[in-house]
Short mmCIF file of C-alpha atoms and ligand atoms in Angstrom, two decimals:
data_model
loop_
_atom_site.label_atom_id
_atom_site.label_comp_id
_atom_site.label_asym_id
_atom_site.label_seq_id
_atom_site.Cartn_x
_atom_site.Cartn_y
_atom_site.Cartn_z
CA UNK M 1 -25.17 8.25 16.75
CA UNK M 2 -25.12 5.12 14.14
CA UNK M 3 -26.69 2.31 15.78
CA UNK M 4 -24.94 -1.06 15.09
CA UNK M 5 -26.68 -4.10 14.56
CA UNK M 6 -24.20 -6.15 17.00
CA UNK M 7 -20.33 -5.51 17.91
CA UNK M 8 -17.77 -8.48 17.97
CA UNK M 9 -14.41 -8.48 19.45
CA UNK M 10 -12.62 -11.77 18.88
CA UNK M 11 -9.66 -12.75 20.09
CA UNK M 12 -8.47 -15.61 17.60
CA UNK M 13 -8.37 -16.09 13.88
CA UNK M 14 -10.85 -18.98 14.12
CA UNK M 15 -13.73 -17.34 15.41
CA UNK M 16 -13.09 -14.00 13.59
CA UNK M 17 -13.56 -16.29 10.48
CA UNK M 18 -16.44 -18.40 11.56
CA UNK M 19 -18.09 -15.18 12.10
CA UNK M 20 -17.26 -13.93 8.64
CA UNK M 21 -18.76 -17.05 7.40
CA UNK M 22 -22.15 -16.19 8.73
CA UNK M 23 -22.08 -13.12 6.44
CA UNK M 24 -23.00 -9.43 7.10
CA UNK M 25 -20.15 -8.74 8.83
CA UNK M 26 -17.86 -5.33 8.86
CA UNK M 27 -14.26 -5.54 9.97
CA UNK M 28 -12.76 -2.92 12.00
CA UNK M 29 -9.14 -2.52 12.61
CA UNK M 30 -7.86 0.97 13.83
CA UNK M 31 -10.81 2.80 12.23
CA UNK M 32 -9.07 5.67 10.68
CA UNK M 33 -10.98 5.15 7.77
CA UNK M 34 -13.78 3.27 8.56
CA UNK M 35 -14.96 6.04 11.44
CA UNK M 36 -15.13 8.58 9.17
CA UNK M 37 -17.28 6.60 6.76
CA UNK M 38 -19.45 5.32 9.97
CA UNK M 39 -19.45 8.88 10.87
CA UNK M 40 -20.91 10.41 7.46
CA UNK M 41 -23.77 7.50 7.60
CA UNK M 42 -21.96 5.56 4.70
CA UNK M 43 -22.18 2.45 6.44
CA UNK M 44 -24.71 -0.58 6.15
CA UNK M 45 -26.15 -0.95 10.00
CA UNK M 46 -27.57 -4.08 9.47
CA UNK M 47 -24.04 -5.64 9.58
CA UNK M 48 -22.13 -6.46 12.75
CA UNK M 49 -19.28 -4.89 13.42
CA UNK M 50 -16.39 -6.98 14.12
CA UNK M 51 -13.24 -5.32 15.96
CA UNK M 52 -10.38 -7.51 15.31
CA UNK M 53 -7.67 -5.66 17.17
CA UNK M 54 -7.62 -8.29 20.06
CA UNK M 55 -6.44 -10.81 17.82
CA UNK M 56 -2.79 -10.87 18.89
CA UNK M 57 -1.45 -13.51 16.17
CA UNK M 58 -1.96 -10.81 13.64
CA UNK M 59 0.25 -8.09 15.06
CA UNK M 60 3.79 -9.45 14.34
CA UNK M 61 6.36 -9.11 12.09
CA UNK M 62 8.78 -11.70 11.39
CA UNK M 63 11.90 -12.07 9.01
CA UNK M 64 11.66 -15.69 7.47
CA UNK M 65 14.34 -17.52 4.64
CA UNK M 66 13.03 -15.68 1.85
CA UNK M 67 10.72 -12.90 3.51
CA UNK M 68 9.29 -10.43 5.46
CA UNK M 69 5.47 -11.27 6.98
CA UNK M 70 3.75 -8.17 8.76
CA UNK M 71 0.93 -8.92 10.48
CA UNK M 72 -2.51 -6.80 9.33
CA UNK M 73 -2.99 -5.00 12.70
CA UNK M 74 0.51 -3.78 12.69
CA UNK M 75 0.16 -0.19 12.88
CA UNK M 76 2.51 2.53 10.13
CA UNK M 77 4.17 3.51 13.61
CA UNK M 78 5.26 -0.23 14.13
CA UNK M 79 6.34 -0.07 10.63
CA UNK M 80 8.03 2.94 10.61
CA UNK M 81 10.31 2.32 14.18
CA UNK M 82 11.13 -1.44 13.36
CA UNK M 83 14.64 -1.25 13.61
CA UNK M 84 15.41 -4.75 11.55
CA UNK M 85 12.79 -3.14 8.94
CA UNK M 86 14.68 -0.08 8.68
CA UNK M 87 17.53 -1.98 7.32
CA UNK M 88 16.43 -4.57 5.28
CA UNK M 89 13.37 -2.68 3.62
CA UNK M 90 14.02 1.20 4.17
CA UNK M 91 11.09 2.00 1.68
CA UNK M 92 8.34 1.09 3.85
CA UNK M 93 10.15 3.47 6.68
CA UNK M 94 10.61 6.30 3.68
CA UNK M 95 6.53 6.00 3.25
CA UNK M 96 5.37 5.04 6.99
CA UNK M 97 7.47 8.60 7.50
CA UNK M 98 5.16 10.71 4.86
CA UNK M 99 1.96 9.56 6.50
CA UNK M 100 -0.33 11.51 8.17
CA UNK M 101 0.34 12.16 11.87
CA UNK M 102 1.65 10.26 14.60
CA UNK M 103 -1.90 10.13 16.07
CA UNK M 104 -2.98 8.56 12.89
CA UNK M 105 -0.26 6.71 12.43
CA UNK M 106 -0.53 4.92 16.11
CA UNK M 107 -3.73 3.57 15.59
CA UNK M 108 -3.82 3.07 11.44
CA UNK M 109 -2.83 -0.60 10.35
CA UNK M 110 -0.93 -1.56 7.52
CA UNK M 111 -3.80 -4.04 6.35
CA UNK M 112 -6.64 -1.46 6.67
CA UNK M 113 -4.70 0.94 4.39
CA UNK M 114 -4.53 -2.19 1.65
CA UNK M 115 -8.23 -3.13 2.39
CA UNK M 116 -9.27 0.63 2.32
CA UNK M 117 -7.96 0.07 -1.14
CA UNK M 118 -7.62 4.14 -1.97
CA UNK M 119 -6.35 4.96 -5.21
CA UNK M 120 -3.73 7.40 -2.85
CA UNK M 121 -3.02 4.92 0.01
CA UNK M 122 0.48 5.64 0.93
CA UNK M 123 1.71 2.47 1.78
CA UNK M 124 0.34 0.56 -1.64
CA UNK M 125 3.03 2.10 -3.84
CA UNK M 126 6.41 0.46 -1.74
CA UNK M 127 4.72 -2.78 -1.35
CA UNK M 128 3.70 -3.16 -4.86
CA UNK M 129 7.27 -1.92 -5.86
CA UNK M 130 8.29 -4.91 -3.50
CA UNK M 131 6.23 -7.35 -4.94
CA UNK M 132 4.39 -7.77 -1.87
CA UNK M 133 1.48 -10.28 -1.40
CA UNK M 134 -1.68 -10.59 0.73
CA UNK M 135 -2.83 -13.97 2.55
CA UNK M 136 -6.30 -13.92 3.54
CA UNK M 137 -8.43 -16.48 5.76
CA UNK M 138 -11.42 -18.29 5.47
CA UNK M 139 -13.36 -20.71 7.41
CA UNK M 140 -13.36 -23.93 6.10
CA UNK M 141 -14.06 -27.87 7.13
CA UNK M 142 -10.57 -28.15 8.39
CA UNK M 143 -10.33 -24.68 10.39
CA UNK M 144 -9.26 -21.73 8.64
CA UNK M 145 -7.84 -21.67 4.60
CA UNK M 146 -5.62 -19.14 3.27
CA UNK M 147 -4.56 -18.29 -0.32
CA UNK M 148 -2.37 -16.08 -0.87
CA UNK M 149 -2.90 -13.12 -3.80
CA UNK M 150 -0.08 -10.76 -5.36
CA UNK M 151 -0.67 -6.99 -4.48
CA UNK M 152 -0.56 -5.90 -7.44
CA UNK M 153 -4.16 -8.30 -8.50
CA UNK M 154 -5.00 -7.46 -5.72
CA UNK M 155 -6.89 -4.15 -5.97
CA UNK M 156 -9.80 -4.04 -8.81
CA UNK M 157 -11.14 -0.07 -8.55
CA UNK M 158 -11.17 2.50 -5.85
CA UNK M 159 -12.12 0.87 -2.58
CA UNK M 160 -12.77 -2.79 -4.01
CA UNK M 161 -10.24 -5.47 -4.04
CA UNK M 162 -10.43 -9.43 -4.28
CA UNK M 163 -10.65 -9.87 -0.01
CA UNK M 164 -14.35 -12.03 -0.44
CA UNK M 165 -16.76 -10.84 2.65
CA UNK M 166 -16.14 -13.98 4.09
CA UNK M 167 -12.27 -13.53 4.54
CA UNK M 168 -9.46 -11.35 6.45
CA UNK M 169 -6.37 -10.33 5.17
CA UNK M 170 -4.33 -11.71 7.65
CA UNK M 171 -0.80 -10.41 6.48
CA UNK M 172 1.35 -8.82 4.13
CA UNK M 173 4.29 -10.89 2.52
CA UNK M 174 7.84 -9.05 0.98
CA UNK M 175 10.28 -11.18 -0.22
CA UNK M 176 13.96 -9.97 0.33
CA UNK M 177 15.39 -8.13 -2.76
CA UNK M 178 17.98 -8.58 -4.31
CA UNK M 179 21.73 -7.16 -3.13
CA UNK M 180 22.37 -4.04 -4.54
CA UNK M 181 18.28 -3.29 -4.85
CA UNK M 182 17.53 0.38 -3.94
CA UNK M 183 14.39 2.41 -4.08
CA UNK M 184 13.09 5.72 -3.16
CA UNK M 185 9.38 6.99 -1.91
CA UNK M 186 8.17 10.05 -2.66
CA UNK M 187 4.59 11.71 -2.06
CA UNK M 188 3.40 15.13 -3.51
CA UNK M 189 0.95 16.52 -1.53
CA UNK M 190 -0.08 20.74 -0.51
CA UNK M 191 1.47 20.39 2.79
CA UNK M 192 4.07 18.28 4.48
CA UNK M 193 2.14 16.33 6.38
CA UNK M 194 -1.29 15.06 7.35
CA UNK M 195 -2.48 15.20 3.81
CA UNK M 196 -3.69 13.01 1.50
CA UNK M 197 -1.30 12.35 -1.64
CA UNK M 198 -1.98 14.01 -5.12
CA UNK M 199 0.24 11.72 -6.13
CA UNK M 200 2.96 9.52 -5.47
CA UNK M 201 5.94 7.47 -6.61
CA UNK M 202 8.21 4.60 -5.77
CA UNK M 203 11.03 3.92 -8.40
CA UNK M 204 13.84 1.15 -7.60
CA UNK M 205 16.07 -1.26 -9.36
CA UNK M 206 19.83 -2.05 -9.44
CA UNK M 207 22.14 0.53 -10.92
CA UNK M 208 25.11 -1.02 -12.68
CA UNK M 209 27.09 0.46 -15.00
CA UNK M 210 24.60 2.95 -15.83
CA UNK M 211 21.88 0.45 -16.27
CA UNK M 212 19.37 0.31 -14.01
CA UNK M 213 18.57 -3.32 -13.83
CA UNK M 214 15.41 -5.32 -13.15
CA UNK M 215 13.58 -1.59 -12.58
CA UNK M 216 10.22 -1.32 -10.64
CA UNK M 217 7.82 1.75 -10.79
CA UNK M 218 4.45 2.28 -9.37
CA UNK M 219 2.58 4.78 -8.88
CA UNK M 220 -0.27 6.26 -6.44
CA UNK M 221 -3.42 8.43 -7.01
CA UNK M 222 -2.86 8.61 -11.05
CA UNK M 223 -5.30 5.97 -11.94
CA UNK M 224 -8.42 4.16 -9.91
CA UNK M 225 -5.78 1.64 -8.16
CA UNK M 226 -2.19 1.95 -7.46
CA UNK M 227 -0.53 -0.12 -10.22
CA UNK M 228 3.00 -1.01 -11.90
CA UNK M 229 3.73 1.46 -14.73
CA UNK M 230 5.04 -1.06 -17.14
CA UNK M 231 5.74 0.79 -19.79
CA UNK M 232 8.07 3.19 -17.68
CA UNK M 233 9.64 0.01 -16.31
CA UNK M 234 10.38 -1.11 -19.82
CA UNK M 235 11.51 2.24 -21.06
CA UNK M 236 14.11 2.31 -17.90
CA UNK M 237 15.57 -1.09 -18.76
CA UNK M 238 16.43 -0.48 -22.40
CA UNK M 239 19.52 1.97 -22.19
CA UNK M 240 21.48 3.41 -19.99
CA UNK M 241 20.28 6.43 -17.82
CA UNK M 242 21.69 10.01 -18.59
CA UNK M 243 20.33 13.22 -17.97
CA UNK M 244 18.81 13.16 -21.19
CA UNK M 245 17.60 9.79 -21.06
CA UNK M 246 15.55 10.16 -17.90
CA UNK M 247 13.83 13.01 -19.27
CA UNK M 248 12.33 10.88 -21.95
CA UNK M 249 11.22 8.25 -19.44
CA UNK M 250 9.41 10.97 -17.18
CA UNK M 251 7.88 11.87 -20.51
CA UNK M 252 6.85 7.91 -21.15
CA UNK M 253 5.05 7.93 -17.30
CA UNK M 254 3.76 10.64 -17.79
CA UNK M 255 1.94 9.21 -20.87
CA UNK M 256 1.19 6.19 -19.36
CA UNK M 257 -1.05 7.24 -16.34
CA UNK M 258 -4.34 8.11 -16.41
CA UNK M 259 -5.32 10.78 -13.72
CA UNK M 260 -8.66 12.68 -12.94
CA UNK M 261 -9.79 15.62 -11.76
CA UNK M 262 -10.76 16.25 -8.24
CA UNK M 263 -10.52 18.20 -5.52
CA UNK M 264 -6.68 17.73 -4.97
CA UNK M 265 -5.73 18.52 -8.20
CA UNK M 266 -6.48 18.86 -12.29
CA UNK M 267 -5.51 15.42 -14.19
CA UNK M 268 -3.38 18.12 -16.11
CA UNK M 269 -1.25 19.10 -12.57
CA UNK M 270 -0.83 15.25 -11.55
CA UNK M 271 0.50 14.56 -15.36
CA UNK M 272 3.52 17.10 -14.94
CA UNK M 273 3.92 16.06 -11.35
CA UNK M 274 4.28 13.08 -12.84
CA UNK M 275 6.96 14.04 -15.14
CA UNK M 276 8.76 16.11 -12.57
CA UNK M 277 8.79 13.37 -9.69
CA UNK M 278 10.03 10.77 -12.25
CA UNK M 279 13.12 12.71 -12.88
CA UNK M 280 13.65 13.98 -9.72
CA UNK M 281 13.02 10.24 -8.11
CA UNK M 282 15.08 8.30 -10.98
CA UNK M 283 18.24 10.84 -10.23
CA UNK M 284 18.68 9.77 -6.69
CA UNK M 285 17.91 6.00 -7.12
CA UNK M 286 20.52 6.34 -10.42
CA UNK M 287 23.04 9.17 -8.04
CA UNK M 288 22.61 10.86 -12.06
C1 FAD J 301 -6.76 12.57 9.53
C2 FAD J 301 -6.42 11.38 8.66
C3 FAD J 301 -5.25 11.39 7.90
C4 FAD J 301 -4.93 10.31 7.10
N1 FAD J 301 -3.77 10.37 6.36
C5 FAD J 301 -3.43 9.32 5.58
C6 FAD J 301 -2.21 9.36 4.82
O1 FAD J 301 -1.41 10.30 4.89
N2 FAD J 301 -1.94 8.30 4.02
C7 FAD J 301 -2.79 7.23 3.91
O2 FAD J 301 -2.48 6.30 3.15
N3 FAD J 301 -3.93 7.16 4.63
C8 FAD J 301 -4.27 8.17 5.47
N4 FAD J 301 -5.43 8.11 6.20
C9 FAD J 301 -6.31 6.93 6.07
C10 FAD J 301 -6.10 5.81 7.15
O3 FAD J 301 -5.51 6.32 8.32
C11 FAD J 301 -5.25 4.63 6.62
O4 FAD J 301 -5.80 4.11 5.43
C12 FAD J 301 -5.09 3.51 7.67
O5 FAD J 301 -3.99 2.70 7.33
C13 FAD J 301 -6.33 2.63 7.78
O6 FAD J 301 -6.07 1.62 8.75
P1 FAD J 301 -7.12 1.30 9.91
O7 FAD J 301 -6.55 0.20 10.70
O8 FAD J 301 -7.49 2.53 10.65
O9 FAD J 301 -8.35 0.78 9.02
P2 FAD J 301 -9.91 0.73 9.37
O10 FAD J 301 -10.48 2.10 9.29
O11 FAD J 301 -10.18 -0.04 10.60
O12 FAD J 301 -10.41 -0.15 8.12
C14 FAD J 301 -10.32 0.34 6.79
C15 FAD J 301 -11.07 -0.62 5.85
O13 FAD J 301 -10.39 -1.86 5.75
C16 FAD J 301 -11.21 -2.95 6.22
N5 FAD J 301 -10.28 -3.83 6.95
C17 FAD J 301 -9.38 -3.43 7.89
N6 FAD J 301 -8.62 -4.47 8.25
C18 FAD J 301 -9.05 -5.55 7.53
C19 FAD J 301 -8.64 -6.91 7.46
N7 FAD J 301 -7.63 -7.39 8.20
N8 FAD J 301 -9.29 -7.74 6.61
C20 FAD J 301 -10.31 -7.27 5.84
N9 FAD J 301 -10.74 -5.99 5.87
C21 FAD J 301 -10.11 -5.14 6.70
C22 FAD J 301 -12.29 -2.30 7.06
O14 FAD J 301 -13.49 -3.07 7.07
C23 FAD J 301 -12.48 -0.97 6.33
O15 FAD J 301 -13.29 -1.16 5.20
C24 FAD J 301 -5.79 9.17 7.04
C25 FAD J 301 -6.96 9.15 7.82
C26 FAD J 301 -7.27 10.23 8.63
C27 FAD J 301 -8.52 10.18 9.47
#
């Protein structure tokens, strides 16, 4: 059994900083991911381990003027049975639906899946397609600071991102879309559920007149971080979407990602998954 240098569970935001600020700390949420890692030995004792689940002020979500703020410790299940969610953002529902199991789902958190910062992290696509942002919290002379960083700066390579060791992410921010906005989810993976993606894709936009206007793509376990595929969104806004022209665009994503091998797949089998999901995904946001 790993032996921990000290364990923490704080119940505000104030001293779950303060102890940040004293350095060597590890954060633990649900600990679906950060078990496993404890479990395998790939985890520094030395630190403290700081459980932050008792920290209720980080488990809501609320619908302000302009957008939606999720709390870190709100769990996929939360996510996925929010009924005011469901409505006004039915992508994170689509995705919260593809994820694991509900046993994993229960206890996983939305902001340990964005500070796990996989490549394949299901819920990274639909809140980069959203435009989604991160606050995190410091300590500083005046209590706690926050800044606030967009999601898609946000993650730097597989399993780093810009959260400094002395911060939290203390929520997620989605600004409303648009009227008219609609998106789609979709993950590829060997079974139907409790597996890890080989890839996925989120594709939305607003379809008028055969345009698809203002598109977003991103995509999910092609590349060492989830990311905007700007060139595809480009490529989508230029003409009007056909049959035809939709099977060039798959063609431009799948030119524009750059995959690896590994044990879920050849970079070769993610590129014409790629292709595939693109037209199968722009069809139903387009009805072509
Ligand atoms: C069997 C199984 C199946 C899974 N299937 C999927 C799947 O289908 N899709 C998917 O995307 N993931 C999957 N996962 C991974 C995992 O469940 C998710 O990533 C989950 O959202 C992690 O949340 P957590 O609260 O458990 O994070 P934790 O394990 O508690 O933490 C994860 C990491 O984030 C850090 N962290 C957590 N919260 C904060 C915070 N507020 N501020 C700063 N750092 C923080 C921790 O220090 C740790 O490094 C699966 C895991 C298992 C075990």
């Amino acid at each position: 059994m790993t032996n921990f240098k000290s364990y923490l569970a704080p119940a505000t935001l104030d001293e779950a900083v303060d102890q940040l600020n004293q350095g060597n700390v590890t954060v633990l949420a649900g600990g679906s991911d950060l078990m496993l890692r404890v479990g395998a030995g790939n985890y520094d004792p030395s630190h403290t381990l700081m459980n932050i689940l008792k920290i209720n002020e980080l488990r809501n979500i609320s619908f302000e003027d302009n957008e939606v703020q999720i709390g870190t410790l709100t769990t996929i299940t939360e996510i996925r049975e929010d009924p005011e969610l469901s409505i006004k953002m039915p992508l994170l529902g689509q995705a919260a639906d593809q994820f694991a199991s509900m046993q994993i789902r229960n206890v996983g958190t939305i902001g340990g899946n964005i500070c796990n910062a996989s490549p394949a992290g299901d819920m990274l696509v639909p809140l980069l397609l959203l435009d989604a942002a991160v606050e995190l919290a410091r300590q500083s002379d005046d209590g706690v600071a926050s800044r606030r960083v967009a999601l898609k700066d946000f993650f730097v390579g597989p399993g780093k991102t810009q959260c400094q060791s002395n911060e939290l992410l203390t929520r997620v921010s989605i600004p409303f879309s648009k009227q008219g906005f609609r998106a789609r989810f979709y993950k590829f993976g060997t079974r139907p559920a409790l597996d890890i993606s080989t890839v996925s894709i989120g594709i939305g936009g607003i379809f008028n007149n055969g345009y698809l206007q203002a598109p977003r793509v991103a995509f999910g376990a092609v590349a060492p971080v989830p990311f905007m595929a700007l060139k595809t969104m480009k490529a989508i806004e230029q003409s009007p979407l056909d049959s035809e022209r939709i099977k060039e665009i798959a063609e431009i994503a799948r030119d524009e990602i750059k995959p690896i091998d590994d044990v879920r797949a050849t970079a070769w089998y993610r590129k014409q998954l790629v292709h595939n999901l693109t037209i199968k995904v722009l069809s139903d946001v387009t009805d072509a």
